[in-house]
Coordinates of C-alpha atoms in Angstrom, one line a residue:
M139 CA -65.4 -7.1 -1.1
T140 CA -61.7 -6.5 -1.2
A141 CA -61.0 -2.5 -1.8
E142 CA -58.6 -2.3 -4.8
L143 CA -56.8 0.9 -3.8
V144 CA -54.9 3.5 -5.6
R145 CA -52.1 5.9 -4.7
G146 CA -53.9 8.4 -2.1
Q147 CA -57.3 6.2 -1.5
N148 CA -58.1 5.0 1.9
H149 CA -60.2 2.2 3.3
T150 CA -61.7 1.8 6.6
L151 CA -60.2 -1.4 8.5
P152 CA -63.0 -3.4 9.8
Q153 CA -60.8 -5.5 12.2
T154 CA -57.4 -4.4 14.3
R155 CA -55.6 -7.9 14.0
L156 CA -54.1 -8.1 10.3
E157 CA -51.6 -9.3 8.3
I158 CA -50.0 -7.3 5.6
R159 CA -48.8 -9.5 2.6
V160 CA -46.1 -8.4 0.1
S161 CA -45.3 -10.3 -3.1
A162 CA -42.5 -9.0 -5.6
G163 CA -40.8 -10.2 -8.3
S164 CA -37.7 -10.6 -6.5
P165 CA -36.3 -10.5 -3.0
V166 CA -37.0 -7.0 -0.9
V167 CA -36.5 -5.8 2.4
A168 CA -39.8 -5.4 4.4
G169 CA -40.2 -3.1 7.6
A170 CA -42.6 -0.6 9.4
T171 CA -42.3 2.6 11.3
L172 CA -44.5 3.5 14.1
G173 CA -45.4 7.5 14.2
D174 CA -47.6 9.8 16.2
E175 CA -50.3 11.9 15.3
Q176 CA -48.2 14.1 13.1
G177 CA -46.3 10.7 11.8
T178 CA -43.0 11.4 13.3
V179 CA -41.0 8.4 14.4
H180 CA -39.4 8.7 17.6
G181 CA -36.4 6.9 17.2
V182 CA -35.0 3.6 16.2
E183 CA -36.9 1.8 18.7
W184 CA -40.1 2.9 16.8
I185 CA -38.7 1.0 13.8
A186 CA -39.4 -2.6 12.8
H187 CA -36.8 -3.8 10.5
P188 CA -34.9 -7.2 9.6
G189 CA -32.3 -6.6 12.4
S190 CA -35.1 -5.9 15.0
P191 CA -38.0 -7.5 13.6
Q192 CA -40.3 -7.1 16.7
L193 CA -42.2 -4.2 18.4
P194 CA -45.1 -4.4 20.6
G195 CA -48.0 -5.1 18.3
L196 CA -45.9 -5.5 15.0
E197 CA -43.7 -8.2 13.5
V198 CA -41.9 -8.0 10.1
S199 CA -39.8 -10.4 8.2
R200 CA -36.3 -11.2 9.2
Q201 CA -34.7 -11.1 5.9
A202 CA -35.3 -10.2 2.1
A203 CA -37.6 -12.3 0.4
A204 CA -39.8 -12.1 -2.6
D205 CA -43.0 -12.9 -0.4
H206 CA -43.6 -11.6 3.2
R207 CA -46.0 -11.4 5.9
L208 CA -46.2 -8.7 8.3
A209 CA -48.2 -9.3 11.3
V210 CA -50.4 -6.2 13.0
D211 CA -52.1 -6.2 16.2
L212 CA -53.4 -2.5 16.2
E213 CA -54.7 -2.9 19.9
A214 CA -51.4 -3.7 21.1
L215 CA -49.6 -0.8 19.7
P216 CA -48.5 1.7 22.4
D217 CA -51.2 4.6 23.1
A218 CA -48.7 7.1 21.4
V219 CA -48.8 5.5 18.1
H220 CA -51.3 6.6 15.4
R221 CA -49.5 5.4 12.4
V222 CA -47.8 2.4 11.0
T223 CA -46.2 2.8 7.5
V224 CA -45.2 -0.1 5.7
L225 CA -41.7 0.3 3.7
L226 CA -40.1 -1.6 1.1
A227 CA -36.6 -1.3 -0.1
L228 CA -34.3 -3.4 -2.6
P229 CA -31.4 -5.2 -0.7
L230 CA -27.9 -4.5 -1.8
G231 CA -25.4 -7.0 -3.3
A232 CA -24.1 -8.2 -6.2
G233 CA -26.5 -9.3 -8.9
M234 CA -29.4 -7.8 -7.0
P235 CA -31.6 -5.1 -9.1
V236 CA -30.8 -1.5 -8.2
R237 CA -34.3 0.0 -9.0
F238 CA -37.9 -1.2 -8.8
G239 CA -38.5 -0.5 -12.5
A240 CA -36.5 -3.6 -13.4
V241 CA -38.6 -5.9 -11.2
A242 CA -42.4 -6.7 -11.4
A243 CA -44.6 -4.1 -9.4
P244 CA -44.8 -5.2 -5.7
F245 CA -48.4 -6.1 -4.7
V246 CA -49.5 -5.4 -1.2
A247 CA -52.5 -6.8 0.4
V248 CA -54.1 -6.1 3.8
T249 CA -55.7 -9.5 5.3
G250 CA -57.3 -10.9 8.2
L251 CA -55.9 -13.4 10.1
D252 CA -58.0 -16.2 7.8
G253 CA -56.3 -14.6 4.7
T254 CA -59.2 -12.7 3.2
E255 CA -58.3 -9.5 1.5
I256 CA -59.5 -6.4 3.1
A257 CA -57.5 -3.9 0.7
T258 CA -55.1 -4.3 -2.1
F259 CA -52.4 -2.2 -3.8
T260 CA -50.1 -2.5 -6.5
L261 CA -47.3 -0.1 -6.6
T262 CA -46.9 0.5 -10.3
G263 CA -45.2 3.4 -12.1
L264 CA -41.9 3.0 -10.1
D265 CA -38.7 3.4 -12.1
A266 CA -35.3 4.6 -10.6
E267 CA -36.5 4.2 -6.8
S268 CA -34.7 1.7 -4.7
A269 CA -37.2 2.4 -1.9
V270 CA -40.7 3.1 -1.5
T271 CA -43.3 3.7 1.2
A272 CA -46.3 1.2 0.2
L273 CA -49.1 2.0 2.4
E274 CA -49.9 3.4 5.9
L275 CA -52.2 2.2 8.6
Y276 CA -53.7 5.3 10.4
R277 CA -56.1 6.1 13.4
R278 CA -58.6 8.9 12.7
Q279 CA -61.1 9.8 15.6
G280 CA -60.6 6.5 16.9
V281 CA -61.2 4.5 13.7
W282 CA -58.0 2.6 12.0
K283 CA -57.9 3.3 8.2
V284 CA -55.4 2.1 5.3
R285 CA -53.8 4.5 2.8
A286 CA -52.2 3.3 -0.3
V287 CA -48.9 5.7 -0.5
G288 CA -46.8 4.6 -3.2
Q289 CA -44.0 7.0 -2.6
G290 CA -40.6 6.1 -3.9
Y291 CA -37.0 7.3 -3.1
A292 CA -34.4 7.1 -5.6
A293 CA -31.6 7.6 -2.9
G294 CA -33.0 4.6 -1.2
L295 CA -33.7 3.3 2.4
A296 CA -31.9 6.1 3.8
E297 CA -33.6 8.8 2.1
M298 CA -36.8 7.2 2.9
L299 CA -36.2 7.1 6.7
A300 CA -34.9 10.5 6.9
D301 CA -38.2 11.8 5.0
Q302 CA -39.9 10.4 8.3
G303 CA -37.6 12.4 10.6
V304 CA -35.4 9.5 11.8
A305 CA -32.2 10.9 13.0
Q306 CA -29.0 9.3 11.8
A307 CA -30.7 7.6 9.0
V308 CA -27.8 6.9 6.9
E309 CA -26.4 4.7 9.8
L310 CA -29.4 3.1 10.5
A311 CA -30.1 2.3 6.6
R312 CA -26.6 0.6 6.5
S313 CA -27.1 -1.6 9.5
I314 CA -30.4 -2.7 7.9
Q315 CA -28.7 -3.8 4.9
E316 CA -25.8 -5.5 7.0
A317 CA -28.7 -7.6 8.6
V318 CA -30.1 -8.1 5.3
A319 CA -27.0 -9.4 4.0
S320 CA -26.2 -11.6 6.8
G321 CA -29.6 -13.1 6.6
L322 CA -29.3 -13.9 3.1
A323 CA -25.8 -15.7 3.7
R324 CA -27.5 -17.7 6.1
S325 CA -30.8 -18.6 4.5
V326 CA -31.6 -21.8 2.9
T327 CA -32.2 -21.2 -1.0
P328 CA -35.6 -21.6 -1.8
P329 CA -36.6 -23.2 -5.0
P330 CA -37.4 -21.7 -7.9
P331 CA -40.8 -19.4 -7.9
R332 CA -43.9 -21.7 -8.4
T333 CA -45.8 -21.9 -11.6
A334 CA -49.4 -21.0 -11.8
D335 CA -50.6 -24.5 -11.4
G336 CA -47.9 -25.5 -9.1
G337 CA -48.1 -26.7 -5.4
R338 CA -48.8 -29.4 -3.0
V339 CA -51.8 -31.5 -3.2
R340 CA -53.9 -30.8 -0.3
H341 CA -56.2 -33.3 1.5
P342 CA -59.3 -31.6 2.5
A343 CA -59.9 -33.8 5.4
G344 CA -56.4 -33.3 6.8
P345 CA -56.1 -31.1 10.0
P346 CA -54.5 -27.8 8.7
P347 CA -51.5 -26.2 9.9
A348 CA -51.0 -22.3 10.7
T349 CA -50.9 -19.8 8.1
G350 CA -47.9 -17.7 9.3
P351 CA -46.1 -15.6 12.0
V352 CA -48.8 -13.7 13.4
P353 CA -48.0 -12.1 16.9
A354 CA -51.9 -11.7 17.7
A355 CA -52.9 -15.0 16.3
D356 CA -55.8 -16.7 17.9
P357 CA -54.5 -20.3 18.9
G358 CA -58.0 -21.3 18.6
R359 CA -58.8 -20.1 15.5
P360 CA -59.7 -22.8 12.6
H361 CA -56.7 -23.1 10.2
T362 CA -56.7 -23.6 6.3
R363 CA -54.1 -25.6 5.1
G364 CA -55.5 -25.6 1.7
S365 CA -55.8 -22.0 1.6
E366 CA -52.6 -21.5 -0.5
P367 CA -50.2 -23.9 -2.3
V368 CA -46.9 -23.8 -0.5
G369 CA -45.0 -26.5 -2.5
E370 CA -42.2 -25.0 -4.9
P371 CA -42.5 -26.6 -8.2
S372 CA -39.7 -26.7 -10.8
P373 CA -40.6 -24.5 -13.7
P374 CA -39.0 -25.3 -17.0
V375 CA -35.3 -24.5 -17.7
A376 CA -34.2 -23.2 -20.9
G377 CA -31.1 -25.0 -22.5
P378 CA -28.1 -23.2 -24.0
T379 CA -28.5 -21.4 -27.2
T380 CA -25.1 -22.7 -28.7
G381 CA -24.2 -25.9 -29.7
G382 CA -21.4 -27.9 -28.1
P383 CA -20.7 -30.2 -25.3
I384 CA -21.4 -27.9 -22.5
D385 CA -24.8 -27.6 -20.8
Y386 CA -25.0 -26.3 -17.3
A387 CA -29.0 -25.8 -17.1
H388 CA -30.5 -28.6 -15.3
P389 CA -32.9 -30.2 -14.9
R390 CA -33.7 -29.9 -18.8
R391 CA -37.6 -29.4 -18.6
Q392 CA -40.1 -29.0 -21.2
T393 CA -42.0 -25.8 -21.7
T394 CA -45.5 -27.1 -20.8
A395 CA -47.3 -27.3 -17.6
P396 CA -46.2 -30.5 -15.6
P397 CA -48.9 -33.3 -15.7
P398 CA -51.2 -33.9 -12.7
P399 CA -49.8 -35.9 -9.7
P400 CA -50.5 -39.6 -9.3
P401 CA -53.7 -40.6 -7.6
V402 CA -53.7 -39.9 -3.7
A403 CA -55.2 -42.0 -0.9
P404 CA -59.1 -41.9 -0.7
P405 CA -60.4 -39.1 1.5
A406 CA -60.6 -40.0 5.3
A407 CA -63.9 -40.0 7.2
P408 CA -65.3 -36.7 8.1
G409 CA -62.9 -35.1 10.8
Q410 CA -60.0 -37.6 10.4
P411 CA -56.9 -36.8 8.8
A412 CA -56.2 -38.1 5.6
Q413 CA -53.5 -40.9 5.2
P414 CA -50.1 -39.1 3.8
V415 CA -48.8 -40.2 0.4
A416 CA -45.5 -40.0 -0.9
G417 CA -45.1 -37.7 -3.9
D418 CA -48.1 -35.6 -3.1
A419 CA -47.3 -32.7 -5.0
T420 CA -46.9 -31.8 -8.6
G421 CA -44.0 -32.7 -11.2
W422 CA -43.0 -34.5 -14.2
S423 CA -41.2 -37.5 -12.5
M424 CA -41.7 -39.3 -9.0
D425 CA -38.4 -37.6 -7.9
E426 CA -39.7 -34.1 -8.7
R427 CA -42.8 -34.6 -6.9
L428 CA -41.0 -36.0 -3.8
Y429 CA -38.4 -32.7 -3.9
N430 CA -41.6 -30.5 -4.0
Q431 CA -43.2 -32.3 -1.2
I432 CA -40.3 -32.0 0.8
W433 CA -39.9 -28.3 0.5
G434 CA -43.9 -28.2 1.0
M435 CA -43.2 -30.0 4.3
F436 CA -40.3 -27.4 4.9
E437 CA -42.6 -24.4 4.6
D438 CA -45.9 -26.0 6.4
L439 CA -43.5 -26.8 9.5
A440 CA -42.1 -23.2 9.3
R441 CA -45.3 -21.5 9.4
A442 CA -47.1 -23.8 11.7
T443 CA -44.1 -23.2 14.2
A444 CA -44.4 -19.3 13.8
A445 CA -48.1 -19.4 14.4
Y446 CA -47.3 -21.0 17.7
R447 CA -44.7 -18.7 18.6
S448 CA -46.6 -15.7 17.8
A449 CA -49.4 -17.2 19.7
V450 CA -47.7 -17.6 22.8
D451 CA -45.9 -14.0 22.2
F452 CA -49.5 -12.6 22.1
A453 CA -50.6 -14.7 25.2
E454 CA -47.5 -13.2 27.2
S455 CA -48.0 -9.6 26.0
R456 CA -51.9 -9.6 26.9
M457 CA -51.3 -11.0 30.2
D458 CA -48.7 -8.2 31.0
Q459 CA -51.2 -5.4 29.8
E460 CA -53.8 -7.0 32.0
L461 CA -51.6 -7.2 35.1
D462 CA -50.3 -3.6 34.2
R463 CA -53.8 -2.2 34.1
A464 CA -54.7 -4.3 37.4
L465 CA -51.9 -2.9 39.4
S466 CA -52.5 0.7 38.2
D467 CA -56.0 0.7 39.7
P468 CA -55.9 1.7 43.4
R469 CA -58.8 -0.6 44.2
S470 CA -56.7 -3.4 43.4
R471 CA -54.8 -2.8 46.6
I472 CA -57.9 -3.5 48.7
G473 CA -58.7 -7.1 49.9
G474 CA -57.6 -9.8 47.4
T475 CA -58.8 -7.8 44.4
G476 CA -55.1 -7.7 42.8
D477 CA -54.4 -11.4 43.5
R478 CA -57.4 -12.3 41.8
A479 CA -56.7 -10.2 39.0
R480 CA -53.1 -11.5 38.7
E481 CA -54.6 -15.1 39.0
E482 CA -57.0 -14.5 36.0
A483 CA -54.5 -12.9 33.6
R484 CA -52.3 -16.2 34.3
A485 CA -55.3 -18.3 33.7
K486 CA -55.9 -16.6 30.5
R487 CA -52.3 -16.8 29.5
D488 CA -52.1 -20.3 30.2
E489 CA -55.4 -21.1 28.2
L490 CA -54.3 -19.4 25.0
T491 CA -50.7 -21.2 25.3
A492 CA -52.2 -24.4 25.6
R493 CA -54.8 -24.1 22.6
A494 CA -51.8 -22.9 20.8
R495 CA -49.9 -25.9 21.6
E496 CA -52.7 -28.1 20.9
A497 CA -53.0 -26.9 17.3
L498 CA -49.2 -27.0 16.9
D499 CA -49.1 -30.8 18.2
R500 CA -51.9 -31.4 15.5
D501 CA -50.0 -30.3 12.7
L502 CA -46.7 -31.8 13.9
A503 CA -48.4 -35.1 14.1
Q504 CA -49.6 -34.8 10.6
L505 CA -46.3 -33.7 9.3
A506 CA -44.4 -36.5 11.1
A507 CA -46.7 -39.0 9.7
E508 CA -46.0 -37.6 6.2
S509 CA -42.3 -38.0 6.7
A510 CA -42.7 -41.4 7.7
V511 CA -44.3 -42.0 4.3
V512 CA -41.9 -40.0 2.4
E513 CA -38.5 -41.0 3.9
P514 CA -38.5 -44.8 2.8
A515 CA -39.8 -43.7 -0.9
L516 CA -36.8 -41.1 -1.3
P517 CA -34.2 -42.0 -4.3
A518 CA -30.5 -42.2 -3.3
A519 CA -29.8 -38.4 -3.9
Y520 CA -32.3 -37.5 -1.5
A521 CA -31.9 -40.4 1.2
G522 CA -29.8 -40.4 4.2
W523 CA -26.9 -42.8 4.4
G524 CA -28.8 -45.4 6.5
N525 CA -31.6 -45.7 3.9
P526 CA -32.0 -49.2 2.1
V527 CA -31.9 -47.6 -1.3
W528 CA -27.9 -47.3 -1.0
H529 CA -27.8 -51.1 -0.7
A530 CA -29.2 -51.3 -4.4
Y531 CA -27.2 -48.3 -5.7
R532 CA -25.9 -48.1 -9.2
V533 CA -24.3 -45.5 -10.9
P534 CA -27.1 -43.1 -12.6
M535 CA -27.3 -42.1 -16.2
E536 CA -28.5 -38.7 -15.6
I537 CA -28.2 -35.8 -12.9
P538 CA -30.7 -35.5 -10.3
M539 CA -32.6 -32.4 -9.7
A540 CA -31.4 -32.1 -6.1
L541 CA -29.0 -33.5 -3.5
R542 CA -29.6 -33.8 0.2
I543 CA -26.9 -32.3 2.2
G544 CA -28.0 -32.7 5.7
D545 CA -31.4 -32.4 8.0
L546 CA -33.1 -29.8 9.6
H547 CA -35.3 -29.6 12.9
L548 CA -36.9 -27.0 15.2
P549 CA -36.8 -27.2 19.1
E550 CA -40.6 -27.8 19.2
R551 CA -40.0 -31.4 17.9
T552 CA -36.5 -32.5 17.8
D553 CA -37.4 -35.9 16.2
L554 CA -39.2 -34.5 13.0
H555 CA -36.5 -33.8 10.7
I556 CA -36.7 -32.3 7.2
P557 CA -34.3 -33.2 4.6
L558 CA -32.2 -30.3 3.3
L559 CA -32.4 -30.4 -0.5
V560 CA -30.0 -28.4 -2.6
R561 CA -30.4 -28.1 -6.5
L562 CA -27.9 -29.6 -8.7
P563 CA -25.8 -28.1 -10.1
L564 CA -25.0 -26.2 -7.2
E565 CA -25.9 -22.6 -7.2
R566 CA -23.2 -21.7 -4.7
G567 CA -20.4 -23.2 -2.8
I568 CA -20.6 -24.8 0.9
W569 CA -18.4 -24.0 3.7
V570 CA -17.9 -26.7 6.5
D571 CA -17.4 -24.4 9.6
S572 CA -14.8 -26.2 11.5
G573 CA -14.6 -23.5 14.0
R574 CA -16.1 -23.3 17.4
T575 CA -19.6 -22.4 17.4
A576 CA -22.0 -21.4 20.1
S577 CA -23.9 -24.9 20.0
E578 CA -23.8 -27.5 22.9
A579 CA -22.5 -30.2 20.5
S580 CA -19.8 -27.8 19.6
A581 CA -19.0 -26.9 23.0
L582 CA -18.6 -30.5 23.8
T583 CA -15.9 -31.4 20.9
D584 CA -12.5 -30.2 20.9
G585 CA -10.9 -28.3 18.3
D586 CA -8.9 -31.0 16.7
Q587 CA -12.0 -33.2 16.7
L588 CA -14.0 -30.3 15.2
R589 CA -11.5 -30.2 12.3
R590 CA -11.5 -33.8 11.7
L591 CA -15.2 -34.0 11.9
G592 CA -15.3 -31.0 9.2
M593 CA -13.2 -33.0 6.8
E594 CA -15.2 -36.1 7.1
T595 CA -18.5 -34.1 6.6
A596 CA -16.7 -32.6 3.4
V597 CA -15.9 -36.2 2.3
A598 CA -19.2 -37.6 2.8
L599 CA -20.9 -34.6 0.6
A600 CA -18.3 -35.3 -2.1
A601 CA -19.0 -38.9 -2.1
R602 CA -22.8 -38.1 -2.3
M603 CA -22.3 -36.1 -5.4
L604 CA -19.8 -38.3 -6.9
A605 CA -22.6 -41.2 -6.5
V606 CA -25.5 -39.1 -8.0
Y607 CA -23.6 -38.0 -11.1
P608 CA -23.1 -39.9 -14.1
A609 CA -19.4 -41.2 -13.8
D610 CA -17.7 -39.4 -16.4
E611 CA -19.6 -35.9 -15.6
F612 CA -18.1 -35.2 -12.3
S613 CA -14.8 -34.7 -10.9
V614 CA -13.2 -33.9 -7.3
H615 CA -10.1 -32.1 -6.7
V616 CA -8.6 -32.0 -3.4
I617 CA -6.2 -29.3 -1.8
D618 CA -4.8 -30.0 1.5
P619 CA -1.7 -28.0 2.0
A620 CA -0.4 -29.7 5.1
G621 CA -1.4 -33.3 4.1
S622 CA -3.3 -33.2 7.7
A623 CA -6.6 -34.7 6.1
A624 CA -5.2 -37.9 5.1
G625 CA -7.2 -40.1 7.3
A626 CA -10.4 -38.2 6.5
L627 CA -9.8 -38.5 2.7
A628 CA -9.2 -42.5 2.9
P629 CA -12.7 -43.2 1.5
L630 CA -11.9 -41.0 -1.8
T631 CA -8.2 -42.0 -2.1
G632 CA -8.4 -45.4 -1.2
S633 CA -11.5 -46.3 -3.6
G634 CA -9.7 -44.6 -6.7
A635 CA -12.5 -42.1 -7.2
L636 CA -10.2 -39.1 -6.8
S637 CA -9.0 -38.0 -10.5
E638 CA -5.5 -37.1 -8.8
A639 CA -3.9 -37.1 -5.5
P640 CA -4.6 -34.5 -3.2
A641 CA -2.4 -31.3 -3.8
A642 CA -0.1 -30.5 -0.8
G643 CA 2.1 -27.6 -0.3
P644 CA 2.1 -24.1 -2.1
G645 CA 3.2 -25.7 -5.2
G646 CA 0.2 -27.8 -5.3
V647 CA -2.3 -25.2 -4.1
A648 CA -0.9 -22.8 -7.1
A649 CA -1.4 -25.7 -9.5
V650 CA -4.7 -26.7 -8.8
L651 CA -6.0 -23.3 -8.6
A652 CA -4.3 -22.2 -11.6
R653 CA -5.8 -25.3 -13.8
L654 CA -9.5 -24.6 -12.4
T655 CA -9.1 -21.0 -13.0
R656 CA -8.4 -21.4 -16.4
R657 CA -11.0 -23.8 -17.0
V658 CA -13.4 -21.2 -15.6
D659 CA -11.7 -18.4 -18.0
L660 CA -11.9 -20.6 -21.1
V661 CA -15.6 -21.7 -20.7
Q662 CA -16.8 -18.6 -20.0
M663 CA -15.2 -17.2 -23.3
A664 CA -16.8 -19.9 -25.2
I665 CA -20.1 -19.3 -23.8
R666 CA -20.0 -15.6 -24.4
A667 CA -18.7 -16.4 -27.9
G668 CA -21.0 -19.0 -28.9
A669 CA -18.0 -21.6 -29.6
A670 CA -18.4 -23.9 -27.2
D671 CA -16.8 -26.4 -29.9
S672 CA -13.6 -24.4 -29.7
L673 CA -12.7 -25.6 -26.5
P674 CA -9.2 -27.3 -26.2
P675 CA -9.8 -31.3 -26.3
D676 CA -8.0 -32.0 -23.2
L677 CA -10.4 -29.6 -21.3
D678 CA -12.9 -31.8 -19.0
T679 CA -16.3 -30.1 -19.5
G680 CA -17.8 -32.1 -16.7
E681 CA -18.6 -30.7 -13.2
Q682 CA -15.8 -30.0 -11.1
L683 CA -15.8 -29.9 -6.9
L684 CA -12.7 -28.3 -5.3
I685 CA -12.5 -29.6 -1.7
V686 CA -10.1 -27.0 0.2
N687 CA -9.0 -28.0 3.6
D688 CA -7.5 -25.8 6.3
F689 CA -8.0 -22.6 4.6
P690 CA -5.9 -20.2 4.8
H691 CA -3.0 -22.4 5.5
G692 CA -0.6 -22.6 2.3
F693 CA -2.6 -19.7 0.4
D694 CA -0.6 -16.6 -0.5
D695 CA -2.7 -13.6 -1.7
R696 CA -2.9 -14.7 -5.3
A697 CA -4.3 -18.1 -4.3
V698 CA -6.7 -16.3 -2.1
T699 CA -7.6 -14.2 -4.8
Q700 CA -8.2 -17.0 -7.2
L701 CA -10.1 -18.8 -4.6
R702 CA -12.5 -16.1 -4.3
Y703 CA -12.8 -15.9 -8.4
L704 CA -13.9 -19.7 -8.3
A705 CA -16.5 -19.1 -5.4
D706 CA -18.1 -16.4 -7.5
E707 CA -17.7 -17.2 -11.0
G708 CA -17.1 -21.1 -11.1
P709 CA -20.8 -22.4 -10.1
A710 CA -22.3 -20.9 -13.5
V711 CA -19.8 -22.9 -15.4
G712 CA -19.4 -26.1 -13.4
V713 CA -16.9 -25.3 -11.1
H714 CA -17.9 -25.8 -7.2
L715 CA -16.2 -25.2 -3.9
L716 CA -16.4 -27.2 -0.9
M717 CA -14.4 -25.7 1.9
V718 CA -13.5 -26.7 5.5
A719 CA -12.3 -23.6 7.5
D720 CA -12.5 -22.0 10.6
R721 CA -13.2 -18.3 10.0
E722 CA -10.8 -17.3 13.1
D723 CA -7.6 -18.8 11.2
A724 CA -8.5 -16.1 8.4
R725 CA -8.8 -13.3 10.8
A726 CA -5.9 -11.6 9.5
Y727 CA -7.5 -10.9 6.2
G728 CA -10.1 -8.9 7.9
P729 CA -13.1 -7.7 5.7
V730 CA -11.5 -8.9 2.6
L731 CA -12.8 -12.2 2.8
D732 CA -16.3 -11.3 4.0
P733 CA -17.6 -11.6 0.3
L734 CA -16.2 -15.3 0.5
W735 CA -18.1 -16.3 3.4
R736 CA -21.3 -14.7 2.4
S737 CA -21.1 -16.1 -1.0
L738 CA -20.7 -19.8 0.5
L739 CA -23.5 -22.0 2.1
R740 CA -22.6 -22.4 5.6
I741 CA -22.7 -26.1 7.3
T742 CA -21.3 -27.6 10.5
P743 CA -19.6 -30.7 11.2
V744 CA -21.9 -30.8 14.3
A745 CA -25.4 -30.1 15.2
D746 CA -25.8 -26.0 15.3
D747 CA -28.9 -23.9 14.9
H748 CA -27.3 -21.4 12.3
L749 CA -29.5 -21.9 9.1
A750 CA -32.7 -20.0 8.5
D751 CA -35.7 -20.9 6.4
P752 CA -36.7 -18.5 3.6
W753 CA -40.3 -18.1 4.6
V754 CA -39.9 -16.9 8.2
G755 CA -36.5 -16.9 9.3
H756 CA -36.6 -19.5 12.0
A757 CA -33.2 -20.6 13.2
W758 CA -33.1 -24.3 12.3
T759 CA -30.7 -26.9 13.7
Y760 CA -28.6 -28.3 11.0
E761 CA -27.4 -31.9 11.4
P762 CA -24.8 -33.3 8.8
L763 CA -25.2 -36.6 7.2
R764 CA -23.0 -39.4 8.2
P765 CA -23.1 -43.3 7.7
P766 CA -24.4 -45.4 10.3
Q767 CA -21.8 -46.3 12.8
G768 CA -19.8 -49.4 11.5
S769 CA -21.3 -49.3 8.2
R770 CA -19.1 -49.3 4.8
V771 CA -21.8 -48.2 2.5
L772 CA -19.9 -44.9 1.8
E773 CA -16.9 -47.3 0.7
Q774 CA -19.1 -49.7 -1.4
V775 CA -20.7 -46.8 -3.3
L776 CA -17.4 -45.1 -4.1
A777 CA -15.9 -48.7 -5.1
L778 CA -18.8 -48.8 -7.8
V779 CA -18.2 -45.1 -8.8
A780 CA -14.7 -45.8 -9.1
A781 CA -15.3 -48.9 -11.2
A782 CA -17.5 -47.3 -13.5
R783 CA -14.9 -44.4 -14.2
R784 CA -12.3 -47.2 -15.0
N785 CA -14.8 -48.8 -17.4
G786 CA -15.6 -45.8 -19.1
Y787 CA -19.4 -46.0 -18.1
R788 CA -21.8 -43.3 -19.3

C-alpha cells in the first residue's frame, strides 16, 4: 500500500533500488545532495544537478522539465553517505514562473523499478518560494527511510544550498542555472501536456520497452510498456476573443475529448509482438494520431535507451566494487584466488550487459517495425522529400498541426530514425548553424561548403513551409546582405515563390527589418486593444518567414536590435526567423547575442549530435532533410505553390 506522506512524516523503504518521480505543472530543476550522518554536504562533488547529473548510486535529470525520474541505488552510495536530499527549483528565464505559488503543487513519488509507488508527497502550501527541499532518504540504524520535508526558500537555489552547508552556494547555483538554460536551448520542445485520456494505444502482446534512466536497473527485469501513456496528444486551443482576420492560435480544436483511435490490428498470439499500426494514438484526425504516435515512438526510444545505458553503467560499477573488495582482501594474493575473483566479476558484468542489450534489441526491433509502417502513411508535412506523397502534392486548404524539419537517431541503432516534428505556427525561430562543430561530418566539410549547405538547408525548410500552408497565408522574405546565397536561393527565386527579391546591402537589410518590425508592433497593438479590424488594409496578416543569411554581415547595431526583437516577439504574432549563421562570426558582440542564440532552435546542415530529448536528455544526432540526389521534387512543389499564389488560390 502506498504511504501518502505529509510534512515531517517518514516511511520505511522496503528496497534500495528506487526511482523518485517528480511531476510539476511547469518545468522545474531537479537535483539531489548527499550528506553524512549530520546531513552535511562535503562539497560540490556530493551534489547531483543538471550540470553534473551522475554520482555513485544517484542520477538526476540533465535539464529542467515538468516531469522527472531520479534514479537511486542506496547500496551503491559511498559508505560515508547517510542522507540523500531531493531538491527542486524553478529555472530562471523570460516567461518562467518566479515562485512555486504560481504553479501547480509539485508531486513527488518514491517508487520501485517497476513503477509501484512506495510513498508519495504533494508539496502544498508553497507561495513565494522558488526552491524547495522536497524529501530526503536517510539511514537510521542500518535501515533506510524516506521523510517528507517540503522546506521552501524564497531566496532560491543559492539559499537552499547554503542551508545544507555548501560552500560557494551562490556560484554553484549560478552554474546550475546556466547549465539549465543551455539544456533548454538545445532541447526539442515537447508537445503540450497530455490530457486525461491521452496517450498512445498500447498492444498488450507487444514486447515492452524500458521505463526510464535507472542506474541500478536490472536488465533482465520484465518491462511494462503499457504501464503509462507516453504519447503527447494535442489539447484544445482557445481561439482569439476578438474579431478580425488575425488568428494565430492553431490548431483550432473543439473543447471536448478526442474520439477513440481507429481499430487496431487484432491481438497477436501469446508471446508474440502485435503488428504495428499507423495512427496508433488518439486524435481528431489521422494526422493528429500520427503526430502523437511519432512523439510516443520518440519517448519510447529515449527511455528504452536510457534503461540500457543505465544497466550497463550499473554492471560496470558493480564489477568495480567487486574487484575492489577482492583486491583489498589479503587472501586474494594467495594462489589464484584474485584471478578467479576478477574473472567472476567480469563474467557477471558481461552477463548483465548482454541481458540489457537483449532487452534493448527487442525494443528497437518493435520500434523499427512501427517506423516501417508509419513512414509510408505520413502526410506531406510529416514526410521526407523522398516519400511518394510529394508526387501527388496539392496546395493545402488549411494549416497542418506540425512540420517535419529533420530526423533524429541514437548511436545504439543509427538506422532507426525518428521524425523531428515541430508545431505550427512555429513557437520559436530556427538557427541553421553554418559554423564548424565537433561532429565527424562537420570535420570532413570545409567552411565554404558548410555555409552553402547551411543555406540549402534553410531553403529546403522554407520550401516545406510554403508547401504546407495555404498559398495566401504564408510569405517568405530573404536578407542576403552580400548576395552570396544566389545559388542556394535559386529554387525560391526561380519558381516565383518569393514575395520579393532577396534584400541586399545595408539599405535592403534596414528596409526589410523595419517593415517586419512595424508589422509586429501593429499586430501586437491591435490584439491588445481588441481592434484587429482596424489594421491598415495593406498589412499582410498571413504568417511571415524571414530568412537571414550570413549574419551579422550587413547588420549595424540598430539592425541587430531589431532582429532580436523579431526573434522574441515575432512568433506570437506570426513573424518567424530562420537564420543561417556561424556564431563565431558574431563573437564581437560578446554576450549581447546570447539571448538570441538561446531563443532559436539550433539545427545543422550536416549530421551533428547536439539536440536533446525533453525526457531523459540524450544527445541525439540530427540530420537535415534534403531532396534525393537528382530529384526535382522541391522545384516541382514550389512551382505549384507559385502558380497557386498567382491564381489567388485559397
